[in-house]
Short mmCIF file of C-alpha atoms and ligand atoms in Angstrom, two decimals:
data_model
loop_
_atom_site.label_atom_id
_atom_site.label_comp_id
_atom_site.label_asym_id
_atom_site.label_seq_id
_atom_site.Cartn_x
_atom_site.Cartn_y
_atom_site.Cartn_z
CA UNK X 1 -15.32 5.00 -7.43
CA UNK X 2 -17.23 8.22 -7.71
CA UNK X 3 -16.13 9.66 -11.00
CA UNK X 4 -17.87 12.99 -10.59
CA UNK X 5 -17.01 13.22 -6.97
CA UNK X 6 -15.95 16.76 -6.07
CA UNK X 7 -12.97 15.64 -4.00
CA UNK X 8 -9.82 17.52 -4.99
CA UNK X 9 -7.44 16.94 -2.07
CA UNK X 10 -5.89 13.47 -1.76
CA UNK X 11 -3.29 11.57 0.21
CA UNK X 12 -1.68 10.46 -3.05
CA UNK X 13 -2.07 11.52 -6.66
CA UNK X 14 -1.04 9.08 -9.38
CA UNK X 15 -0.47 10.50 -12.85
CA UNK X 16 -1.05 7.87 -15.55
CA UNK X 17 -3.39 4.89 -15.31
CA UNK X 18 -1.21 2.67 -17.50
CA UNK X 19 -0.48 -0.85 -16.25
CA UNK X 20 2.04 0.47 -13.70
CA UNK X 21 0.21 3.60 -12.48
CA UNK X 22 -3.14 1.80 -12.16
CA UNK X 23 -1.62 -1.06 -10.16
CA UNK X 24 0.22 1.45 -7.92
CA UNK X 25 -3.06 3.33 -7.31
CA UNK X 26 -4.84 0.10 -6.44
CA UNK X 27 -2.07 -0.90 -4.05
CA UNK X 28 -2.14 2.56 -2.37
CA UNK X 29 -5.94 2.48 -2.00
CA UNK X 30 -5.67 -0.96 -0.37
CA UNK X 31 -3.33 0.63 2.16
CA UNK X 32 -6.15 2.96 3.15
CA UNK X 33 -5.18 6.18 1.35
CA UNK X 34 -7.45 8.46 -0.64
CA UNK X 35 -6.03 8.31 -4.13
CA UNK X 36 -6.63 10.58 -7.13
CA UNK X 37 -5.67 9.12 -10.53
CA UNK X 38 -5.19 11.49 -13.45
CA UNK X 39 -5.29 9.80 -16.87
CA UNK X 40 -5.35 11.54 -20.22
CA UNK X 41 -7.29 8.78 -21.99
CA UNK X 42 -11.08 8.77 -21.74
CA UNK X 43 -12.90 5.96 -19.92
CA UNK X 44 -14.46 4.86 -23.21
CA UNK X 45 -11.00 4.09 -24.62
CA UNK X 46 -10.07 2.07 -21.54
CA UNK X 47 -12.71 -0.64 -22.02
CA UNK X 48 -11.63 -4.31 -22.23
CA UNK X 49 -11.78 -6.10 -25.59
CA UNK X 50 -14.97 -8.07 -26.32
CA UNK X 51 -14.56 -11.86 -26.28
CA UNK X 52 -14.59 -12.07 -30.09
CA UNK X 53 -12.40 -9.00 -30.75
CA UNK X 54 -9.16 -9.77 -32.61
CA UNK X 55 -6.10 -9.72 -30.37
CA UNK X 56 -4.52 -6.35 -29.80
CA UNK X 57 -1.04 -5.77 -31.23
CA UNK X 58 0.47 -4.66 -27.90
CA UNK X 59 1.00 -7.59 -25.56
CA UNK X 60 3.34 -8.17 -22.63
CA UNK X 61 5.09 -11.22 -21.26
CA UNK X 62 4.11 -11.04 -17.59
CA UNK X 63 6.56 -12.65 -15.19
CA UNK X 64 5.43 -14.91 -12.32
CA UNK X 65 6.43 -12.19 -9.81
CA UNK X 66 4.27 -9.60 -11.59
CA UNK X 67 1.45 -12.11 -11.77
CA UNK X 68 1.85 -12.58 -7.99
CA UNK X 69 1.46 -8.84 -7.41
CA UNK X 70 -1.57 -8.65 -9.71
CA UNK X 71 -3.13 -11.66 -7.96
CA UNK X 72 -2.66 -10.04 -4.54
CA UNK X 73 -4.37 -6.94 -5.90
CA UNK X 74 -7.29 -9.09 -7.11
CA UNK X 75 -6.62 -8.19 -10.74
CA UNK X 76 -5.31 -11.46 -12.17
CA UNK X 77 -8.42 -13.54 -11.36
CA UNK X 78 -10.58 -10.85 -13.04
CA UNK X 79 -8.77 -11.18 -16.40
CA UNK X 80 -10.59 -13.08 -19.12
CA UNK X 81 -8.64 -16.34 -18.75
CA UNK X 82 -9.54 -17.24 -22.33
CA UNK X 83 -7.28 -14.41 -23.55
CA UNK X 84 -4.28 -15.18 -21.33
CA UNK X 85 -1.64 -17.61 -22.57
CA UNK X 86 0.87 -19.20 -20.22
CA UNK X 87 4.14 -20.32 -21.73
CA UNK X 88 6.25 -23.02 -20.18
CA UNK X 89 9.09 -23.23 -22.65
CA UNK X 90 11.45 -20.70 -24.13
CA UNK X 91 13.81 -21.29 -27.03
CA UNK X 92 16.56 -18.82 -27.89
CA UNK X 93 18.97 -19.11 -30.81
CA UNK X 94 20.96 -16.82 -33.03
CA UNK X 95 22.11 -16.06 -36.52
CA UNK X 96 25.48 -17.42 -37.45
CA UNK X 97 25.57 -20.31 -34.94
CA UNK X 98 24.19 -23.72 -34.12
CA UNK X 99 23.66 -23.50 -30.36
CA UNK X 100 20.29 -22.98 -28.75
CA UNK X 101 19.13 -22.31 -25.20
CA UNK X 102 16.07 -24.16 -24.07
CA UNK X 103 14.26 -23.24 -20.86
CA UNK X 104 11.56 -25.58 -19.60
CA UNK X 105 9.39 -24.77 -16.59
CA UNK X 106 9.23 -28.48 -15.60
CA UNK X 107 12.99 -28.85 -15.55
CA UNK X 108 13.25 -25.64 -13.56
CA UNK X 109 10.52 -26.65 -11.09
CA UNK X 110 8.36 -23.66 -12.01
CA UNK X 111 4.62 -23.76 -12.82
CA UNK X 112 5.19 -21.53 -15.85
CA UNK X 113 7.83 -19.21 -17.25
CA UNK X 114 5.35 -16.40 -17.83
CA UNK X 115 2.02 -15.39 -19.36
CA UNK X 116 1.23 -13.35 -22.46
CA UNK X 117 -1.51 -10.77 -21.95
CA UNK X 118 -2.78 -7.90 -24.08
CA UNK X 119 -1.79 -4.55 -22.52
CA UNK X 120 -5.26 -3.24 -23.29
CA UNK X 121 -6.97 -6.08 -21.39
CA UNK X 122 -4.75 -5.76 -18.34
CA UNK X 123 -5.08 -1.97 -18.23
CA UNK X 124 -8.89 -2.15 -18.66
CA UNK X 125 -9.27 -4.62 -15.78
CA UNK X 126 -7.01 -2.50 -13.56
CA UNK X 127 -9.06 0.60 -14.36
CA UNK X 128 -12.37 -1.15 -13.67
CA UNK X 129 -10.99 -2.31 -10.31
CA UNK X 130 -9.96 1.28 -9.55
CA UNK X 131 -13.50 2.39 -10.35
CA UNK X 132 -14.80 -0.07 -7.74
CA UNK X 133 -12.64 1.44 -4.94
CA UNK X 134 -14.45 4.02 -2.80
CA UNK X 135 -11.10 5.61 -1.86
CA UNK X 136 -10.19 6.30 -5.48
CA UNK X 137 -11.26 9.11 -7.75
CA UNK X 138 -10.35 8.57 -11.38
CA UNK X 139 -10.01 11.75 -13.39
CA UNK X 140 -10.07 10.18 -16.86
CA UNK X 141 -9.79 12.22 -20.03
CA UNK X 142 -7.66 14.78 -18.13
CA UNK X 143 -4.09 15.42 -19.22
CA UNK X 144 -1.79 17.11 -16.74
CA UNK X 145 -1.05 20.73 -17.57
CA UNK X 146 0.97 22.17 -14.68
CA UNK X 147 2.54 20.89 -11.46
CA UNK X 148 3.73 22.88 -8.47
CA UNK X 149 4.97 21.76 -5.11
CA UNK X 150 5.97 23.31 -1.80
CA UNK X 151 6.91 21.95 1.60
CA UNK X 152 3.36 20.75 2.36
CA UNK X 153 1.74 19.57 -0.84
CA UNK X 154 1.86 18.98 -4.59
CA UNK X 155 -0.71 20.80 -6.72
CA UNK X 156 -1.63 19.80 -10.19
CA UNK X 157 -3.84 21.40 -12.79
CA UNK X 158 -5.41 19.44 -15.63
CA UNK X 159 -6.21 20.43 -19.20
CA UNK X 160 -9.88 20.37 -18.13
CA UNK X 161 -9.10 23.26 -15.79
CA UNK X 162 -9.59 21.15 -12.66
CA UNK X 163 -7.02 21.58 -9.85
CA UNK X 164 -6.13 18.80 -7.41
CA UNK X 165 -3.57 18.37 -4.64
CA UNK X 166 -1.96 15.66 -2.50
CA UNK X 167 0.82 14.99 -0.03
CA UNK X 168 2.60 12.66 -2.44
CA UNK X 169 2.52 12.51 -6.24
CA UNK X 170 3.51 9.36 -8.10
CA UNK X 171 4.30 9.93 -11.75
CA UNK X 172 3.61 6.84 -13.88
CA UNK X 173 2.94 8.75 -17.08
CA UNK X 174 5.25 6.71 -19.28
CA UNK X 175 8.39 7.11 -21.32
CA UNK X 176 7.75 10.76 -22.30
CA UNK X 177 6.58 11.69 -18.77
CA UNK X 178 5.25 15.24 -18.64
CA UNK X 179 5.71 15.29 -14.85
CA UNK X 180 9.39 14.36 -15.25
CA UNK X 181 9.90 16.99 -17.93
CA UNK X 182 8.05 19.77 -16.13
CA UNK X 183 9.91 19.25 -12.88
CA UNK X 184 13.21 18.84 -14.74
CA UNK X 185 14.23 15.46 -13.36
CA UNK X 186 17.59 14.79 -15.06
CA UNK X 187 17.55 11.81 -17.42
CA UNK X 188 20.14 9.57 -19.09
CA UNK X 189 18.85 8.33 -22.40
CA UNK X 190 20.09 6.73 -25.59
CA UNK X 191 18.62 5.57 -28.90
CA UNK X 192 19.17 2.01 -30.12
CA UNK X 193 18.56 3.16 -33.71
CA UNK X 194 16.19 0.23 -33.99
CA UNK X 195 12.43 -0.04 -34.41
CA UNK X 196 10.24 -2.84 -33.08
CA UNK X 197 7.63 -4.13 -35.50
CA UNK X 198 4.65 -5.83 -33.89
CA UNK X 199 1.93 -7.95 -35.51
CA UNK X 200 -0.12 -11.09 -34.83
CA UNK X 201 0.47 -14.03 -37.11
CA UNK X 202 -0.89 -17.47 -37.98
CA UNK X 203 1.45 -20.38 -38.54
CA UNK X 204 0.94 -23.92 -39.83
CA UNK X 205 2.45 -25.47 -36.66
CA UNK X 206 1.12 -24.86 -33.12
CA UNK X 207 3.19 -22.52 -30.95
CA UNK X 208 3.37 -25.17 -28.22
CA UNK X 209 3.07 -22.60 -25.41
CA UNK X 210 6.63 -21.64 -26.17
CA UNK X 211 8.22 -18.16 -26.35
CA UNK X 212 10.68 -18.15 -29.23
CA UNK X 213 13.45 -15.66 -29.87
CA UNK X 214 16.00 -15.61 -32.66
CA UNK X 215 18.77 -13.04 -32.41
CA UNK X 216 19.50 -11.70 -35.86
CA UNK X 217 22.43 -9.40 -36.43
CA UNK X 218 19.95 -6.64 -37.28
CA UNK X 219 17.97 -7.23 -34.06
CA UNK X 220 15.99 -9.91 -32.18
CA UNK X 221 12.80 -11.51 -33.50
CA UNK X 222 10.37 -12.94 -30.93
CA UNK X 223 7.27 -15.10 -31.43
CA UNK X 224 5.09 -15.06 -28.31
CA UNK X 225 2.18 -17.50 -27.94
CA UNK X 226 -1.37 -16.15 -27.82
CA UNK X 227 -4.37 -17.96 -26.35
CA UNK X 228 -6.17 -18.03 -29.73
CA UNK X 229 -3.32 -20.05 -31.27
CA UNK X 230 -1.75 -17.08 -33.05
CA UNK X 231 1.69 -15.71 -32.20
CA UNK X 232 2.47 -12.10 -31.39
CA UNK X 233 5.70 -11.07 -33.07
CA UNK X 234 8.12 -8.41 -31.86
CA UNK X 235 10.69 -7.90 -34.61
CA UNK X 236 13.34 -5.39 -33.56
CA UNK X 237 15.45 -4.27 -36.48
CA UNK X 238 17.98 -1.58 -37.30
CA UNK X 239 16.16 1.51 -38.56
CA UNK X 240 16.83 1.00 -42.25
CA UNK X 241 15.92 -2.67 -42.17
CA UNK X 242 12.75 -1.85 -40.19
CA UNK X 243 11.76 0.78 -42.74
CA UNK X 244 12.22 -1.75 -45.55
CA UNK X 245 10.17 -4.35 -43.66
CA UNK X 246 7.37 -1.89 -42.96
CA UNK X 247 7.28 -0.90 -46.65
CA UNK X 248 6.80 -4.51 -47.82
CA UNK X 249 3.33 -5.60 -48.83
CA UNK X 250 1.68 -8.30 -46.66
CA UNK X 251 2.73 -11.19 -48.85
CA UNK X 252 6.38 -10.13 -49.07
CA UNK X 253 6.47 -9.43 -45.31
CA UNK X 254 4.96 -12.86 -44.57
CA UNK X 255 7.68 -14.59 -46.60
CA UNK X 256 10.47 -12.45 -45.12
CA UNK X 257 9.21 -13.17 -41.59
CA UNK X 258 9.03 -16.93 -42.13
CA UNK X 259 12.60 -16.98 -43.46
CA UNK X 260 13.95 -14.80 -40.61
CA UNK X 261 12.33 -17.17 -38.12
CA UNK X 262 13.73 -20.19 -39.97
CA UNK X 263 10.16 -21.55 -40.28
CA UNK X 264 10.33 -22.86 -36.70
CA UNK X 265 6.52 -22.92 -36.60
CA UNK X 266 6.16 -24.04 -40.18
CA UNK X 267 4.88 -21.53 -42.66
CA UNK X 268 3.58 -18.12 -41.62
CA UNK X 269 0.14 -18.16 -43.27
CA UNK X 270 -1.36 -14.79 -42.28
CA UNK X 271 -0.14 -11.51 -40.82
CA UNK X 272 -2.31 -8.82 -39.19
CA UNK X 273 -1.70 -5.11 -39.70
CA UNK X 274 1.73 -4.03 -38.44
CA UNK X 275 2.83 -1.23 -36.10
CA UNK X 276 6.36 -0.02 -35.36
CA UNK X 277 7.94 1.66 -32.32
CA UNK X 278 11.26 3.50 -31.97
CA UNK X 279 13.50 1.81 -29.42
CA UNK X 280 15.69 3.50 -26.85
CA UNK X 281 16.72 3.23 -23.24
CA UNK X 282 16.40 5.81 -20.48
CA UNK X 283 17.04 6.05 -16.76
CA UNK X 284 16.09 8.96 -14.50
CA UNK X 285 19.07 10.20 -12.50
CA UNK X 286 16.76 11.12 -9.65
CA UNK X 287 13.48 9.41 -8.90
CA UNK X 288 12.34 11.46 -5.91
CA UNK X 289 12.23 15.24 -5.91
CA UNK X 290 10.41 16.85 -3.01
CA UNK X 291 7.03 15.14 -2.89
CA UNK X 292 7.15 13.72 -6.41
CA UNK X 293 8.25 10.15 -7.17
CA UNK X 294 8.77 8.59 -10.62
CA UNK X 295 7.96 4.94 -11.30
CA UNK X 296 7.50 2.64 -14.33
CA UNK X 297 8.51 3.91 -17.75
CA UNK X 298 8.56 7.46 -16.37
CA UNK X 299 11.69 6.37 -14.44
CA UNK X 300 13.26 3.69 -16.65
CA UNK X 301 13.03 2.16 -20.12
CA UNK X 302 14.74 -0.90 -21.57
CA UNK X 303 15.07 -2.75 -24.89
CA UNK X 304 12.09 -5.13 -25.32
CA UNK X 305 14.40 -8.08 -26.11
CA UNK X 306 13.93 -9.58 -22.65
CA UNK X 307 10.25 -8.61 -22.25
CA UNK X 308 10.98 -6.89 -18.95
CA UNK X 309 9.80 -3.26 -19.28
CA UNK X 310 6.46 -3.49 -17.53
CA UNK X 311 7.76 -6.19 -15.19
CA UNK X 312 10.34 -3.70 -13.93
CA UNK X 313 7.45 -1.26 -13.37
CA UNK X 314 5.51 -3.88 -11.41
CA UNK X 315 8.72 -4.45 -9.44
CA UNK X 316 8.57 -0.75 -8.48
CA UNK X 317 4.99 -1.17 -7.25
CA UNK X 318 5.90 -4.32 -5.35
CA UNK X 319 8.75 -2.62 -3.49
CA UNK X 320 6.61 0.43 -2.70
CA UNK X 321 4.00 -1.93 -1.32
CA UNK X 322 6.62 -3.46 0.97
CA UNK X 323 8.25 -0.21 2.10
CA UNK X 324 5.31 2.09 2.65
CA UNK X 325 3.33 1.69 5.86
CA UNK X 326 -0.43 1.24 5.93
CA UNK X 327 -2.34 4.48 6.57
CA UNK X 328 -1.01 7.69 8.10
CA UNK X 329 0.99 10.19 6.06
CA UNK X 330 2.08 8.54 2.75
CA UNK X 331 4.94 11.00 2.32
CA UNK X 332 7.72 9.26 4.28
CA UNK X 333 11.07 10.50 3.14
CA UNK X 334 13.12 7.57 4.47
CA UNK X 335 11.28 4.66 2.85
CA UNK X 336 10.89 6.68 -0.35
CA UNK X 337 14.64 7.39 -0.47
CA UNK X 338 15.32 3.73 0.17
CA UNK X 339 12.92 2.82 -2.62
CA UNK X 340 14.69 5.22 -4.97
CA UNK X 341 18.16 3.86 -4.13
CA UNK X 342 17.22 0.22 -4.51
CA UNK X 343 15.09 0.42 -7.65
CA UNK X 344 17.45 2.84 -9.38
CA UNK X 345 20.30 0.36 -8.95
CA UNK X 346 18.23 -2.67 -9.99
CA UNK X 347 16.63 -1.10 -13.04
CA UNK X 348 19.88 0.52 -14.19
CA UNK X 349 21.62 -2.88 -14.03
CA UNK X 350 18.79 -4.34 -16.16
CA UNK X 351 19.10 -1.47 -18.68
CA UNK X 352 22.84 -2.11 -19.03
CA UNK X 353 22.40 -5.88 -19.28
CA UNK X 354 19.83 -5.65 -22.08
CA UNK X 355 21.90 -3.02 -23.93
CA UNK X 356 24.90 -5.36 -23.61
CA UNK X 357 22.94 -8.31 -24.97
CA UNK X 358 21.68 -6.22 -27.86
CA UNK X 359 25.28 -5.27 -28.66
CA UNK X 360 26.72 -8.79 -28.38
CA UNK X 361 24.05 -10.30 -30.63
CA UNK X 362 24.37 -7.46 -33.11
CA UNK X 363 28.02 -8.17 -33.93
CA UNK X 364 28.44 -9.85 -37.32
CA UNK X 365 32.13 -10.84 -36.80
CA UNK X 366 32.49 -14.66 -37.10
CA UNK X 367 34.72 -14.92 -34.00
CA UNK X 368 31.97 -13.26 -31.95
CA UNK X 369 29.34 -15.56 -33.45
CA UNK X 370 31.50 -18.52 -32.34
CA UNK X 371 31.82 -17.03 -28.85
CA UNK X 372 28.02 -16.56 -28.63
CA UNK X 373 27.59 -20.16 -29.75
CA UNK X 374 29.94 -21.37 -27.05
CA UNK X 375 28.25 -19.25 -24.39
CA UNK X 376 24.80 -20.48 -25.37
CA UNK X 377 25.73 -24.16 -25.37
CA UNK X 378 27.48 -23.76 -22.00
CA UNK X 379 24.41 -22.10 -20.47
CA UNK X 380 22.12 -24.70 -22.03
CA UNK X 381 23.95 -27.51 -20.25
CA UNK X 382 23.78 -25.90 -16.80
CA UNK X 383 20.40 -26.53 -15.18
CA UNK X 384 21.34 -24.58 -12.04
CA UNK X 385 22.42 -21.58 -14.10
CA UNK X 386 19.25 -21.73 -16.18
CA UNK X 387 17.20 -21.90 -12.99
CA UNK X 388 19.01 -18.80 -11.75
CA UNK X 389 18.43 -16.93 -15.04
CA UNK X 390 14.74 -17.80 -15.04
CA UNK X 391 14.19 -16.89 -11.41
CA UNK X 392 15.91 -13.53 -11.97
CA UNK X 393 13.92 -12.85 -15.13
CA UNK X 394 10.73 -13.76 -13.28
CA UNK X 395 11.64 -11.53 -10.35
CA UNK X 396 11.48 -14.51 -8.02
CA UNK X 397 15.14 -14.55 -6.98
CA UNK X 398 16.49 -14.03 -3.47
C1 FAD P 1 7.33 -3.47 -28.83
C2 FAD P 1 7.34 -3.52 -27.33
C3 FAD P 1 7.15 -4.75 -26.69
C4 FAD P 1 7.16 -4.82 -25.30
N1 FAD P 1 7.00 -6.03 -24.69
C5 FAD P 1 7.07 -6.12 -23.35
C6 FAD P 1 6.92 -7.39 -22.68
O1 FAD P 1 6.73 -8.43 -23.29
N2 FAD P 1 7.03 -7.42 -21.31
C7 FAD P 1 7.27 -6.28 -20.61
O2 FAD P 1 7.41 -6.37 -19.36
N3 FAD P 1 7.38 -5.07 -21.19
C8 FAD P 1 7.27 -4.95 -22.53
N4 FAD P 1 7.39 -3.75 -23.15
C9 FAD P 1 7.52 -2.52 -22.32
C10 FAD P 1 6.17 -2.08 -21.77
O3 FAD P 1 5.24 -1.92 -22.82
C11 FAD P 1 6.32 -0.77 -21.00
O4 FAD P 1 7.38 -0.89 -20.10
C12 FAD P 1 5.03 -0.48 -20.23
O5 FAD P 1 3.96 -0.24 -21.09
C13 FAD P 1 5.20 0.74 -19.31
O6 FAD P 1 4.05 0.89 -18.53
P1 FAD P 1 3.76 2.27 -17.76
O7 FAD P 1 2.44 2.07 -17.11
O8 FAD P 1 4.95 2.65 -16.94
O9 FAD P 1 3.68 3.37 -18.91
P2 FAD P 1 2.65 3.53 -20.10
O10 FAD P 1 2.17 2.19 -20.58
O11 FAD P 1 3.30 4.40 -21.11
O12 FAD P 1 1.40 4.27 -19.44
C14 FAD P 1 1.43 5.64 -19.16
C15 FAD P 1 0.02 6.13 -18.91
O13 FAD P 1 0.06 7.52 -18.59
C16 FAD P 1 -0.88 8.24 -19.36
N5 FAD P 1 -0.36 9.61 -19.55
C17 FAD P 1 0.73 9.97 -20.26
N6 FAD P 1 0.90 11.31 -20.19
C18 FAD P 1 -0.08 11.80 -19.41
C19 FAD P 1 -0.44 13.10 -18.98
N7 FAD P 1 0.25 14.19 -19.34
N8 FAD P 1 -1.53 13.25 -18.18
C20 FAD P 1 -2.27 12.16 -17.82
N9 FAD P 1 -1.97 10.90 -18.20
C21 FAD P 1 -0.89 10.72 -18.99
C22 FAD P 1 -0.98 7.44 -20.66
O14 FAD P 1 -2.20 7.69 -21.33
C23 FAD P 1 -0.87 6.00 -20.14
O15 FAD P 1 -2.13 5.48 -19.78
C24 FAD P 1 7.38 -3.65 -24.53
C25 FAD P 1 7.58 -2.41 -25.18
C26 FAD P 1 7.56 -2.34 -26.56
C27 FAD P 1 7.78 -1.02 -27.25
#
């Protein structure tokens, strides 16, 4: 990569070098296109963590299908394996019932159910791989200011004053996408009125390479295993409850967390600093407008209860990889329309499913708790059904 390269006209421009945009840019460069990547963060802030840095608070459960894409792109082998934690079991249970669902990779003939990786690590490795590509110019530290398009090209100006153009623009600039807003892509969106609290915690018992999730009536609580033996928690809670939890001092939060998790990993002995995120869903009504295509969180957003947000984004990249030809003009209306149709349907179904699950598990009525219990024990006894659920969640179905 030639960062100060003067090139300003590209085959494809990608806005946003998050996990989805950076992997899309890498995939497009491998297809032989000249790619410009515009990222508002500076290169200095996109460096990987040092080996002895504490674990970042933002982590993702990466599905086997996403791992497959990242391996094909040469990214997965470049991750610091010492900071990646595979999990081969998943245990799900709920408040107000006795049933539990247990997924085991061995029983389901899978090598693993997924891997927990820090977002920062994955993004940093993607960016350093982009820097190594001669076909890619990374314009880091440049936020998008204005976008215009006509029949032949898309033109973009950055806060830095630089102007660039391309035949196709892929917007991967996240949930509050400036590209989507500026070009007035219509959007369906809703608030869950929940916040997700994240932190890394120590427990007296080992996590056993297991992803744990307890559905509380105020929202799901997940413990995800980290390679250093800690667990990353994602505690989604109704706004008021989340505010109360965030206001607690460390000791009170530690005790509250252990009780909410029913001490499944023994006592919670230490909690890192906490951060909280507002939760909502969104789905772009249109993904392709002229020469501009939305992908990743710019196009769709789901509840984190199933750990699928970035995996859906990698699914976008994977389908683009399959549908776009190698070389030539990257702006092909037919495959892009097909991409839009297929991914819009798939991601919208996921959005609805996760919203439905959030609703079902949020109902305090005892008859619904009994129904959930029945459903969970039925699923738990059906190996074929569990295999189907896991292969769909991992993106490995069909
Ligand atoms: C608490 C929580 C837990 C989650 N856990 C999981 C999980 O376990 N598994 C999972 O699959 N998903 C998970 N998700 C969802 C996941 O984090 C997102 O889906 C994912 O980060 C989206 O990636 P992206 O690259 O599309 O967007 P982003 O990560 O938002 O990246 C967008 C990029 O664009 C850049 N950008 C933005 N605006 C501009 C601009 N104007 N100009 C230039 N650049 C710009 C940003 O700096 C950023 O680098 C979780 C989400 C939350 C909130």
